[in-house]
Amino acid sequence: MPSVNNTHRIPTTDLDTPPRLLLGPGPSNAHPRVLRALSNRQVGHLDPAFLAIMGEVQELLRYAWQTDNPVTVPVSGTGSAAMEAAVANTVERGDSVVIGVNGYFGERLVDMATRYGAEVHRLDRAWGEAFSFDEISEAVERHKPRVLLLVHAETSTGARQPLEGVSELCREHDCLLLIDTVTSLGGVPLFLDEWGVDVAYSGTQKCLSCPPGLGPLTLGPRAVERLAARKTKVPNWYLDMSLVGQYWGKERTYHHTAPINMNYGLREALRLVAEEGLEARWERHARNARLLWDGLGEMGLACHVDEAIRLPSLTTIRVPDGVDAAAVSRELMARYNIEMAGGLGELKGKVWRVGLMGFNSREENVRLLLSALAEVL
Ligand code: PLP
């Protein structure tokens, strides 16, 4: 046997993370009950006790999304895994797709759909704006897409994409409606079935107040039909819902080992949503966002997004002229342990991003942030 090389055997201390208040675009702080649930003892991934937990997670996800879709599962991986699963399972090489790009995550959808061989037609808008029904309709008429992909809650800008009438348009053209709900699930009204959404995905780390690690995904009947009728296999084995769905469905066939404890955490996060009730939860997010917006206005700071389409879960604040955005974020962190992020892409250096998500959407957090920000500025 060769002698063991100890170069990488570094000395370490017990883990002691700083007490941050995560008021950026995510992750947000997990609810204490979720953190406790994560540390429950493990059972096997086919144990009857775990199968019961899986069923509860699925049912509570349906409640949170307001859907009856049987195929509603937490994909193993972060929101991006669910995003990629949504694309991989609905797009086939050569398919025409239309993607709304009004922020960073629309761009990412373009990248993913291109990698899966789609013929991508972009619908572009300035970051912070949303698409009108007429613009969407015109793009669908012109490109006859198989899938229309829209970001319901654009975390890079704080804009909400209205969806009125879009599903009827998609149905007329045999097109699936796929939406990103990573920053809306559990914080912003969503009625997937009422709105005729065929595919939606999300993440655990935002308004659900669970650490990053699972990516909820739901496929409606038209998406399931499309998946069954594919000419080619889903090119991504790990995210192939025709296989993963057999583990989460009646068959319980092994595909990969589910992240057991993450599912405990998600179950607790979803129980919290159900205990509070969606109406009360959405109202709490709206109320605390209003408090933030009013406070910012009193300080002479402007929000980047028009109020009619502004997300309560994510606010972009315009950086005043002459202020170094990154320096302000650094000071908030250094003095108050508050995380507040800067802008991405087109909005880099121009905005700050404040998330009031799930457990963090509380009046005391808004008041603390406003006074800390006033002092630092
Ligand atoms: N989509 C949106 C709108 C997001 O905000 C994010 C994460 O911030 C993602 C997708 C990807 O999720 P994750 O970073 O958890 O992989």
Short mmCIF file of N, CA, C and O in Angstrom, two decimals, residues 109-222:
data_model
loop_
_atom_site.label_atom_id
_atom_site.label_comp_id
_atom_site.label_asym_id
_atom_site.label_seq_id
_atom_site.Cartn_x
_atom_site.Cartn_y
_atom_site.Cartn_z
N LEU A 109 -33.89 29.67 -19.73
CA LEU A 109 -34.80 28.76 -20.44
C LEU A 109 -34.40 28.64 -21.91
O LEU A 109 -34.48 27.55 -22.50
N VAL A 110 -33.97 29.77 -22.50
CA VAL A 110 -33.51 29.74 -23.89
C VAL A 110 -32.30 28.80 -24.00
O VAL A 110 -32.23 27.94 -24.90
N ASP A 111 -31.37 28.95 -23.09
CA ASP A 111 -30.17 28.10 -23.10
C ASP A 111 -30.56 26.62 -22.99
O ASP A 111 -30.13 25.77 -23.78
N MET A 112 -31.43 26.32 -22.04
CA MET A 112 -31.82 24.91 -21.84
C MET A 112 -32.55 24.36 -23.06
O MET A 112 -32.24 23.27 -23.54
N ALA A 113 -33.53 25.11 -23.56
CA ALA A 113 -34.33 24.62 -24.70
C ALA A 113 -33.43 24.43 -25.92
O ALA A 113 -33.60 23.48 -26.69
N THR A 114 -32.45 25.31 -26.09
CA THR A 114 -31.51 25.18 -27.21
C THR A 114 -30.70 23.90 -27.07
O THR A 114 -30.49 23.15 -28.03
N ARG A 115 -30.24 23.62 -25.85
CA ARG A 115 -29.46 22.40 -25.62
C ARG A 115 -30.27 21.14 -25.93
O ARG A 115 -29.71 20.12 -26.29
N TYR A 116 -31.61 21.21 -25.72
CA TYR A 116 -32.45 20.05 -26.03
C TYR A 116 -32.93 20.07 -27.47
O TYR A 116 -33.83 19.31 -27.84
N GLY A 117 -32.34 20.94 -28.28
CA GLY A 117 -32.57 20.88 -29.73
C GLY A 117 -33.80 21.61 -30.23
O GLY A 117 -34.22 21.42 -31.38
N ALA A 118 -34.40 22.46 -29.39
CA ALA A 118 -35.60 23.18 -29.84
C ALA A 118 -35.23 24.28 -30.83
O ALA A 118 -34.11 24.79 -30.83
N GLU A 119 -36.23 24.62 -31.68
CA GLU A 119 -36.08 25.80 -32.54
C GLU A 119 -36.68 26.94 -31.71
O GLU A 119 -37.90 27.05 -31.58
N VAL A 120 -35.79 27.73 -31.11
CA VAL A 120 -36.24 28.71 -30.12
C VAL A 120 -36.59 30.06 -30.75
O VAL A 120 -35.81 30.63 -31.50
N HIS A 121 -37.80 30.55 -30.43
CA HIS A 121 -38.20 31.90 -30.84
C HIS A 121 -38.33 32.73 -29.58
O HIS A 121 -39.14 32.41 -28.71
N ARG A 122 -37.51 33.74 -29.50
CA ARG A 122 -37.50 34.60 -28.30
C ARG A 122 -38.55 35.69 -28.43
O ARG A 122 -38.75 36.25 -29.50
N LEU A 123 -39.17 35.98 -27.29
CA LEU A 123 -40.05 37.13 -27.21
C LEU A 123 -39.35 38.01 -26.18
O LEU A 123 -39.24 37.63 -25.01
N ASP A 124 -38.79 39.15 -26.61
CA ASP A 124 -37.97 39.96 -25.71
C ASP A 124 -38.69 41.18 -25.18
O ASP A 124 -39.50 41.79 -25.88
N ARG A 125 -38.34 41.58 -23.98
CA ARG A 125 -38.87 42.78 -23.32
C ARG A 125 -37.77 43.28 -22.40
O ARG A 125 -36.94 42.51 -21.94
N ALA A 126 -37.81 44.56 -22.09
CA ALA A 126 -36.82 45.12 -21.15
C ALA A 126 -36.99 44.43 -19.79
O ALA A 126 -38.10 44.03 -19.43
N TRP A 127 -35.88 44.31 -19.05
CA TRP A 127 -35.93 43.66 -17.74
C TRP A 127 -36.74 44.51 -16.77
O TRP A 127 -36.44 45.68 -16.58
N GLY A 128 -37.79 43.91 -16.21
CA GLY A 128 -38.65 44.64 -15.28
C GLY A 128 -40.05 44.82 -15.86
O GLY A 128 -40.97 45.21 -15.17
N GLU A 129 -40.20 44.52 -17.18
CA GLU A 129 -41.51 44.62 -17.81
C GLU A 129 -42.12 43.23 -17.95
O GLU A 129 -41.44 42.22 -17.73
N ALA A 130 -43.40 43.18 -18.36
CA ALA A 130 -44.06 41.89 -18.61
C ALA A 130 -44.62 41.93 -20.04
O ALA A 130 -44.72 43.00 -20.64
N PHE A 131 -44.98 40.78 -20.55
CA PHE A 131 -45.52 40.70 -21.92
C PHE A 131 -47.02 40.91 -21.90
O PHE A 131 -47.72 40.43 -21.00
N SER A 132 -47.52 41.64 -22.90
CA SER A 132 -48.98 41.82 -23.01
C SER A 132 -49.56 40.56 -23.67
O SER A 132 -48.84 39.83 -24.36
N PHE A 133 -50.87 40.38 -23.49
CA PHE A 133 -51.51 39.24 -24.12
C PHE A 133 -51.34 39.32 -25.64
O PHE A 133 -51.08 38.31 -26.31
N ASP A 134 -51.46 40.51 -26.21
CA ASP A 134 -51.34 40.66 -27.67
C ASP A 134 -49.96 40.26 -28.18
O ASP A 134 -49.85 39.64 -29.23
N GLU A 135 -48.93 40.61 -27.44
CA GLU A 135 -47.57 40.23 -27.86
C GLU A 135 -47.41 38.71 -27.85
O GLU A 135 -46.84 38.12 -28.77
N ILE A 136 -47.95 38.10 -26.79
CA ILE A 136 -47.84 36.64 -26.69
C ILE A 136 -48.63 35.99 -27.82
O ILE A 136 -48.15 35.07 -28.50
N SER A 137 -49.83 36.51 -28.04
CA SER A 137 -50.72 35.96 -29.05
C SER A 137 -50.07 36.05 -30.45
O SER A 137 -50.08 35.09 -31.23
N GLU A 138 -49.47 37.19 -30.72
CA GLU A 138 -48.84 37.40 -32.02
C GLU A 138 -47.69 36.39 -32.23
O GLU A 138 -47.55 35.78 -33.30
N ALA A 139 -46.91 36.17 -31.17
CA ALA A 139 -45.77 35.24 -31.27
C ALA A 139 -46.26 33.80 -31.46
O ALA A 139 -45.68 33.02 -32.24
N VAL A 140 -47.35 33.46 -30.77
CA VAL A 140 -47.88 32.09 -30.89
C VAL A 140 -48.47 31.87 -32.29
O VAL A 140 -48.25 30.83 -32.92
N GLU A 141 -49.20 32.88 -32.80
CA GLU A 141 -49.77 32.77 -34.15
C GLU A 141 -48.64 32.61 -35.19
O GLU A 141 -48.74 31.82 -36.11
N ARG A 142 -47.58 33.39 -34.98
CA ARG A 142 -46.52 33.42 -35.99
C ARG A 142 -45.67 32.15 -35.97
O ARG A 142 -45.36 31.58 -37.00
N HIS A 143 -45.28 31.69 -34.78
CA HIS A 143 -44.30 30.60 -34.71
C HIS A 143 -44.91 29.23 -34.47
O HIS A 143 -44.19 28.23 -34.49
N LYS A 144 -46.21 29.17 -34.20
CA LYS A 144 -46.89 27.89 -33.96
C LYS A 144 -46.06 26.97 -33.06
O LYS A 144 -45.66 25.86 -33.45
N PRO A 145 -45.75 27.45 -31.84
CA PRO A 145 -44.87 26.65 -30.97
C PRO A 145 -45.57 25.40 -30.43
O PRO A 145 -46.80 25.36 -30.32
N ARG A 146 -44.76 24.40 -30.07
CA ARG A 146 -45.28 23.22 -29.36
C ARG A 146 -45.37 23.53 -27.86
O ARG A 146 -46.16 22.95 -27.15
N VAL A 147 -44.49 24.44 -27.42
CA VAL A 147 -44.49 24.84 -26.00
C VAL A 147 -44.27 26.36 -25.92
O VAL A 147 -43.44 26.90 -26.65
N LEU A 148 -45.03 26.99 -25.01
CA LEU A 148 -44.80 28.41 -24.70
C LEU A 148 -44.26 28.45 -23.28
O LEU A 148 -44.88 27.92 -22.35
N LEU A 149 -43.07 29.04 -23.11
CA LEU A 149 -42.41 29.05 -21.80
C LEU A 149 -42.36 30.49 -21.26
O LEU A 149 -41.80 31.37 -21.92
N LEU A 150 -42.95 30.68 -20.07
CA LEU A 150 -42.97 32.01 -19.46
C LEU A 150 -42.55 31.92 -18.00
O LEU A 150 -42.84 30.93 -17.32
N VAL A 151 -41.87 32.97 -17.55
CA VAL A 151 -41.47 33.02 -16.14
C VAL A 151 -42.55 33.82 -15.40
O VAL A 151 -42.70 35.02 -15.64
N HIS A 152 -43.29 33.13 -14.55
CA HIS A 152 -44.38 33.81 -13.83
C HIS A 152 -43.83 34.85 -12.86
O HIS A 152 -44.39 35.95 -12.74
N ALA A 153 -42.74 34.52 -12.18
CA ALA A 153 -42.15 35.45 -11.21
C ALA A 153 -40.66 35.55 -11.50
O ALA A 153 -39.90 34.65 -11.15
N GLU A 154 -40.25 36.63 -12.17
CA GLU A 154 -38.86 36.78 -12.60
C GLU A 154 -38.03 37.32 -11.44
O GLU A 154 -38.10 38.49 -11.09
N THR A 155 -37.24 36.47 -10.83
CA THR A 155 -36.47 36.83 -9.64
C THR A 155 -35.39 37.87 -9.94
O THR A 155 -34.92 38.56 -9.05
N SER A 156 -34.98 37.96 -11.19
CA SER A 156 -33.92 38.93 -11.51
C SER A 156 -34.47 40.35 -11.64
O SER A 156 -33.71 41.30 -11.61
N THR A 157 -35.80 40.48 -11.77
CA THR A 157 -36.38 41.82 -11.97
C THR A 157 -37.48 42.17 -10.97
O THR A 157 -37.77 43.33 -10.76
N GLY A 158 -38.15 41.15 -10.42
CA GLY A 158 -39.29 41.41 -9.52
C GLY A 158 -40.59 41.61 -10.27
O GLY A 158 -41.56 42.11 -9.69
N ALA A 159 -40.65 41.20 -11.54
CA ALA A 159 -41.89 41.37 -12.32
C ALA A 159 -42.70 40.07 -12.36
O ALA A 159 -42.14 38.97 -12.45
N ARG A 160 -44.02 40.24 -12.32
CA ARG A 160 -44.96 39.11 -12.41
C ARG A 160 -45.56 39.10 -13.80
O ARG A 160 -45.99 40.13 -14.30
N GLN A 161 -45.60 37.93 -14.41
CA GLN A 161 -46.17 37.82 -15.76
C GLN A 161 -47.65 37.45 -15.66
O GLN A 161 -47.98 36.34 -15.23
N PRO A 162 -48.56 38.36 -16.04
CA PRO A 162 -49.99 38.01 -16.03
C PRO A 162 -50.26 36.90 -17.07
O PRO A 162 -49.63 36.86 -18.12
N LEU A 163 -51.20 36.01 -16.73
CA LEU A 163 -51.44 34.85 -17.60
C LEU A 163 -52.87 34.77 -18.14
O LEU A 163 -53.23 33.78 -18.78
N GLU A 164 -53.65 35.82 -17.92
CA GLU A 164 -55.06 35.80 -18.37
C GLU A 164 -55.14 35.52 -19.87
O GLU A 164 -54.49 36.18 -20.67
N GLY A 165 -55.94 34.53 -20.21
CA GLY A 165 -56.22 34.24 -21.62
C GLY A 165 -55.14 33.41 -22.31
O GLY A 165 -55.35 32.91 -23.43
N VAL A 166 -53.99 33.24 -21.67
CA VAL A 166 -52.86 32.59 -22.36
C VAL A 166 -53.13 31.10 -22.59
O VAL A 166 -52.79 30.55 -23.63
N SER A 167 -53.77 30.45 -21.63
CA SER A 167 -53.97 29.00 -21.81
C SER A 167 -54.97 28.71 -22.94
O SER A 167 -54.80 27.75 -23.70
N GLU A 168 -55.99 29.56 -23.09
CA GLU A 168 -56.96 29.35 -24.18
C GLU A 168 -56.23 29.46 -25.52
O GLU A 168 -56.43 28.66 -26.43
N LEU A 169 -55.35 30.45 -25.59
CA LEU A 169 -54.55 30.64 -26.81
C LEU A 169 -53.70 29.40 -27.09
O LEU A 169 -53.64 28.89 -28.22
N CYS A 170 -53.07 28.88 -26.05
CA CYS A 170 -52.21 27.70 -26.22
C CYS A 170 -53.04 26.50 -26.68
O CYS A 170 -52.61 25.75 -27.55
N ARG A 171 -54.20 26.31 -26.07
CA ARG A 171 -55.04 25.18 -26.45
C ARG A 171 -55.47 25.26 -27.91
O ARG A 171 -55.46 24.26 -28.63
N GLU A 172 -55.83 26.47 -28.34
CA GLU A 172 -56.22 26.65 -29.75
C GLU A 172 -55.11 26.19 -30.69
O GLU A 172 -55.38 25.75 -31.80
N HIS A 173 -53.87 26.34 -30.26
CA HIS A 173 -52.73 26.04 -31.14
C HIS A 173 -52.01 24.75 -30.75
O HIS A 173 -50.85 24.56 -31.15
N ASP A 174 -52.63 23.90 -29.97
CA ASP A 174 -52.03 22.64 -29.53
C ASP A 174 -50.62 22.87 -28.95
O ASP A 174 -49.67 22.15 -29.28
N CYS A 175 -50.53 23.88 -28.12
CA CYS A 175 -49.25 24.28 -27.55
C CYS A 175 -49.35 24.12 -26.03
O CYS A 175 -50.39 24.41 -25.44
N LEU A 176 -48.29 23.62 -25.40
CA LEU A 176 -48.30 23.50 -23.93
C LEU A 176 -47.89 24.83 -23.31
O LEU A 176 -47.01 25.52 -23.83
N LEU A 177 -48.52 25.16 -22.18
CA LEU A 177 -48.14 26.36 -21.43
C LEU A 177 -47.29 25.92 -20.23
O LEU A 177 -47.76 25.18 -19.36
N LEU A 178 -46.04 26.36 -20.23
CA LEU A 178 -45.08 25.98 -19.19
C LEU A 178 -44.65 27.24 -18.43
O LEU A 178 -44.24 28.21 -19.07
N ILE A 179 -44.77 27.22 -17.11
CA ILE A 179 -44.38 28.43 -16.36
C ILE A 179 -43.43 28.13 -15.21
O ILE A 179 -43.46 27.07 -14.59
N ASP A 180 -42.56 29.12 -14.96
CA ASP A 180 -41.60 29.07 -13.84
C ASP A 180 -42.28 29.74 -12.65
O ASP A 180 -42.66 30.92 -12.72
N THR A 181 -42.44 28.98 -11.55
CA THR A 181 -43.08 29.54 -10.35
C THR A 181 -42.13 29.48 -9.16
O THR A 181 -42.56 29.36 -8.02
N VAL A 182 -40.83 29.58 -9.44
CA VAL A 182 -39.85 29.42 -8.36
C VAL A 182 -40.03 30.51 -7.29
O VAL A 182 -39.97 30.23 -6.10
N THR A 183 -40.30 31.75 -7.71
CA THR A 183 -40.43 32.83 -6.72
C THR A 183 -41.89 33.17 -6.44
O THR A 183 -42.19 34.15 -5.79
N SER A 184 -42.82 32.34 -6.93
CA SER A 184 -44.22 32.61 -6.59
C SER A 184 -44.85 31.54 -5.71
O SER A 184 -45.73 31.86 -4.90
N LEU A 185 -44.43 30.28 -5.84
CA LEU A 185 -45.11 29.21 -5.09
C LEU A 185 -45.03 29.45 -3.57
O LEU A 185 -43.94 29.54 -3.02
N GLY A 186 -46.18 29.58 -2.95
CA GLY A 186 -46.24 29.79 -1.50
C GLY A 186 -46.21 31.25 -1.09
O GLY A 186 -46.22 31.55 0.10
N GLY A 187 -46.15 32.17 -2.08
CA GLY A 187 -46.09 33.58 -1.71
C GLY A 187 -46.96 34.49 -2.58
O GLY A 187 -47.32 35.58 -2.16
N VAL A 188 -47.27 34.02 -3.78
CA VAL A 188 -48.00 34.84 -4.76
C VAL A 188 -49.12 33.96 -5.31
O VAL A 188 -48.90 32.78 -5.58
N PRO A 189 -50.34 34.53 -5.50
CA PRO A 189 -51.44 33.69 -5.98
C PRO A 189 -51.10 32.89 -7.24
O PRO A 189 -50.54 33.42 -8.20
N LEU A 190 -51.42 31.60 -7.16
CA LEU A 190 -51.24 30.68 -8.29
C LEU A 190 -52.44 29.76 -8.32
O LEU A 190 -52.79 29.17 -7.28
N PHE A 191 -53.06 29.62 -9.48
CA PHE A 191 -54.21 28.72 -9.65
C PHE A 191 -53.96 27.93 -10.92
O PHE A 191 -54.53 28.23 -11.98
N LEU A 192 -53.08 26.94 -10.83
CA LEU A 192 -52.63 26.28 -12.07
C LEU A 192 -53.77 25.71 -12.89
O LEU A 192 -53.80 25.90 -14.11
N ASP A 193 -54.71 25.00 -12.25
CA ASP A 193 -55.78 24.36 -13.03
C ASP A 193 -56.74 25.40 -13.59
O ASP A 193 -57.12 25.35 -14.76
N GLU A 194 -57.09 26.36 -12.76
CA GLU A 194 -58.00 27.44 -13.18
C GLU A 194 -57.39 28.20 -14.37
O GLU A 194 -58.08 28.59 -15.30
N TRP A 195 -56.07 28.38 -14.34
CA TRP A 195 -55.39 29.14 -15.39
C TRP A 195 -54.98 28.27 -16.59
O TRP A 195 -54.40 28.77 -17.54
N GLY A 196 -55.23 26.96 -16.50
CA GLY A 196 -54.92 26.07 -17.61
C GLY A 196 -53.43 25.90 -17.87
O GLY A 196 -53.00 25.71 -19.01
N VAL A 197 -52.64 25.93 -16.80
CA VAL A 197 -51.19 25.74 -16.96
C VAL A 197 -50.90 24.24 -17.13
O VAL A 197 -51.42 23.42 -16.37
N ASP A 198 -50.08 23.89 -18.12
CA ASP A 198 -49.80 22.47 -18.38
C ASP A 198 -48.58 21.96 -17.62
O ASP A 198 -48.51 20.78 -17.28
N VAL A 199 -47.61 22.82 -17.44
CA VAL A 199 -46.37 22.41 -16.75
C VAL A 199 -45.92 23.57 -15.86
O VAL A 199 -45.90 24.72 -16.32
N ALA A 200 -45.57 23.26 -14.62
CA ALA A 200 -45.00 24.30 -13.76
C ALA A 200 -43.91 23.66 -12.91
O ALA A 200 -43.95 22.46 -12.62
N TYR A 201 -42.94 24.48 -12.55
CA TYR A 201 -41.89 23.99 -11.66
C TYR A 201 -41.58 25.07 -10.64
O TYR A 201 -41.95 26.23 -10.81
N SER A 202 -40.88 24.66 -9.57
CA SER A 202 -40.53 25.61 -8.53
C SER A 202 -39.29 25.14 -7.78
O SER A 202 -38.61 24.20 -8.22
N GLY A 203 -39.00 25.79 -6.68
CA GLY A 203 -37.86 25.41 -5.84
C GLY A 203 -38.30 25.49 -4.39
O GLY A 203 -39.33 26.09 -4.08
N THR A 204 -37.52 24.89 -3.50
CA THR A 204 -37.92 24.88 -2.09
C THR A 204 -37.41 26.08 -1.32
O THR A 204 -37.88 26.39 -0.24
N GLN A 205 -36.42 26.77 -1.88
CA GLN A 205 -35.63 27.73 -1.11
C GLN A 205 -36.20 29.14 -1.03
O GLN A 205 -35.58 30.00 -0.42
N LYS A 206 -37.36 29.39 -1.63
CA LYS A 206 -37.86 30.78 -1.65
C LYS A 206 -39.06 30.91 -0.71
O LYS A 206 -38.88 30.86 0.49
N CYS A 207 -40.28 31.04 -1.27
CA CYS A 207 -41.43 31.30 -0.39
C CYS A 207 -41.87 30.06 0.39
O CYS A 207 -42.78 30.15 1.21
N LEU A 208 -41.27 28.91 0.14
CA LEU A 208 -41.63 27.72 0.92
C LEU A 208 -40.79 27.62 2.20
O LEU A 208 -41.05 26.76 3.05
N SER A 209 -39.74 28.43 2.30
CA SER A 209 -38.93 28.47 3.54
C SER A 209 -38.32 27.13 3.90
O SER A 209 -38.33 26.73 5.08
N CYS A 210 -37.80 26.46 2.92
CA CYS A 210 -37.11 25.17 3.11
C CYS A 210 -35.74 25.37 2.45
O CYS A 210 -35.65 26.12 1.47
N PRO A 211 -34.67 24.77 2.94
CA PRO A 211 -33.38 24.98 2.25
C PRO A 211 -33.44 24.51 0.79
O PRO A 211 -34.30 23.71 0.42
N PRO A 212 -32.52 25.02 -0.05
CA PRO A 212 -32.47 24.55 -1.44
C PRO A 212 -32.17 23.05 -1.48
O PRO A 212 -31.43 22.54 -0.63
N GLY A 213 -32.75 22.35 -2.43
CA GLY A 213 -32.45 20.92 -2.52
C GLY A 213 -33.49 20.10 -3.26
O GLY A 213 -33.19 19.03 -3.76
N LEU A 214 -34.74 20.63 -3.35
CA LEU A 214 -35.75 19.92 -4.14
C LEU A 214 -36.40 20.90 -5.11
O LEU A 214 -36.47 22.10 -4.84
N GLY A 215 -36.88 20.36 -6.22
CA GLY A 215 -37.51 21.19 -7.25
C GLY A 215 -38.88 20.64 -7.61
O GLY A 215 -39.00 19.76 -8.47
N PRO A 216 -39.94 21.15 -6.97
CA PRO A 216 -41.27 20.66 -7.32
C PRO A 216 -41.58 20.84 -8.81
O PRO A 216 -41.22 21.86 -9.41
N LEU A 217 -42.24 19.83 -9.37
CA LEU A 217 -42.62 19.85 -10.80
C LEU A 217 -44.01 19.26 -10.93
O LEU A 217 -44.33 18.26 -10.28
N THR A 218 -44.83 19.84 -11.77
CA THR A 218 -46.15 19.26 -12.01
C THR A 218 -46.46 19.24 -13.50
O THR A 218 -46.14 20.20 -14.22
N LEU A 219 -47.02 18.12 -13.95
CA LEU A 219 -47.38 17.97 -15.36
C LEU A 219 -48.88 17.71 -15.44
O LEU A 219 -49.40 16.77 -14.83
N GLY A 220 -49.57 18.55 -16.19
CA GLY A 220 -51.00 18.37 -16.39
C GLY A 220 -51.28 17.30 -17.45
O GLY A 220 -50.35 16.81 -18.10
N PRO A 221 -52.57 16.96 -17.64
CA PRO A 221 -52.92 15.86 -18.55
C PRO A 221 -52.38 16.04 -19.97
O PRO A 221 -51.92 15.07 -20.59
N ARG A 222 -52.39 17.26 -20.50
CA ARG A 222 -51.89 17.46 -21.87
C ARG A 222 -50.38 17.24 -21.93
O ARG A 222 -49.86 16.73 -22.93
#
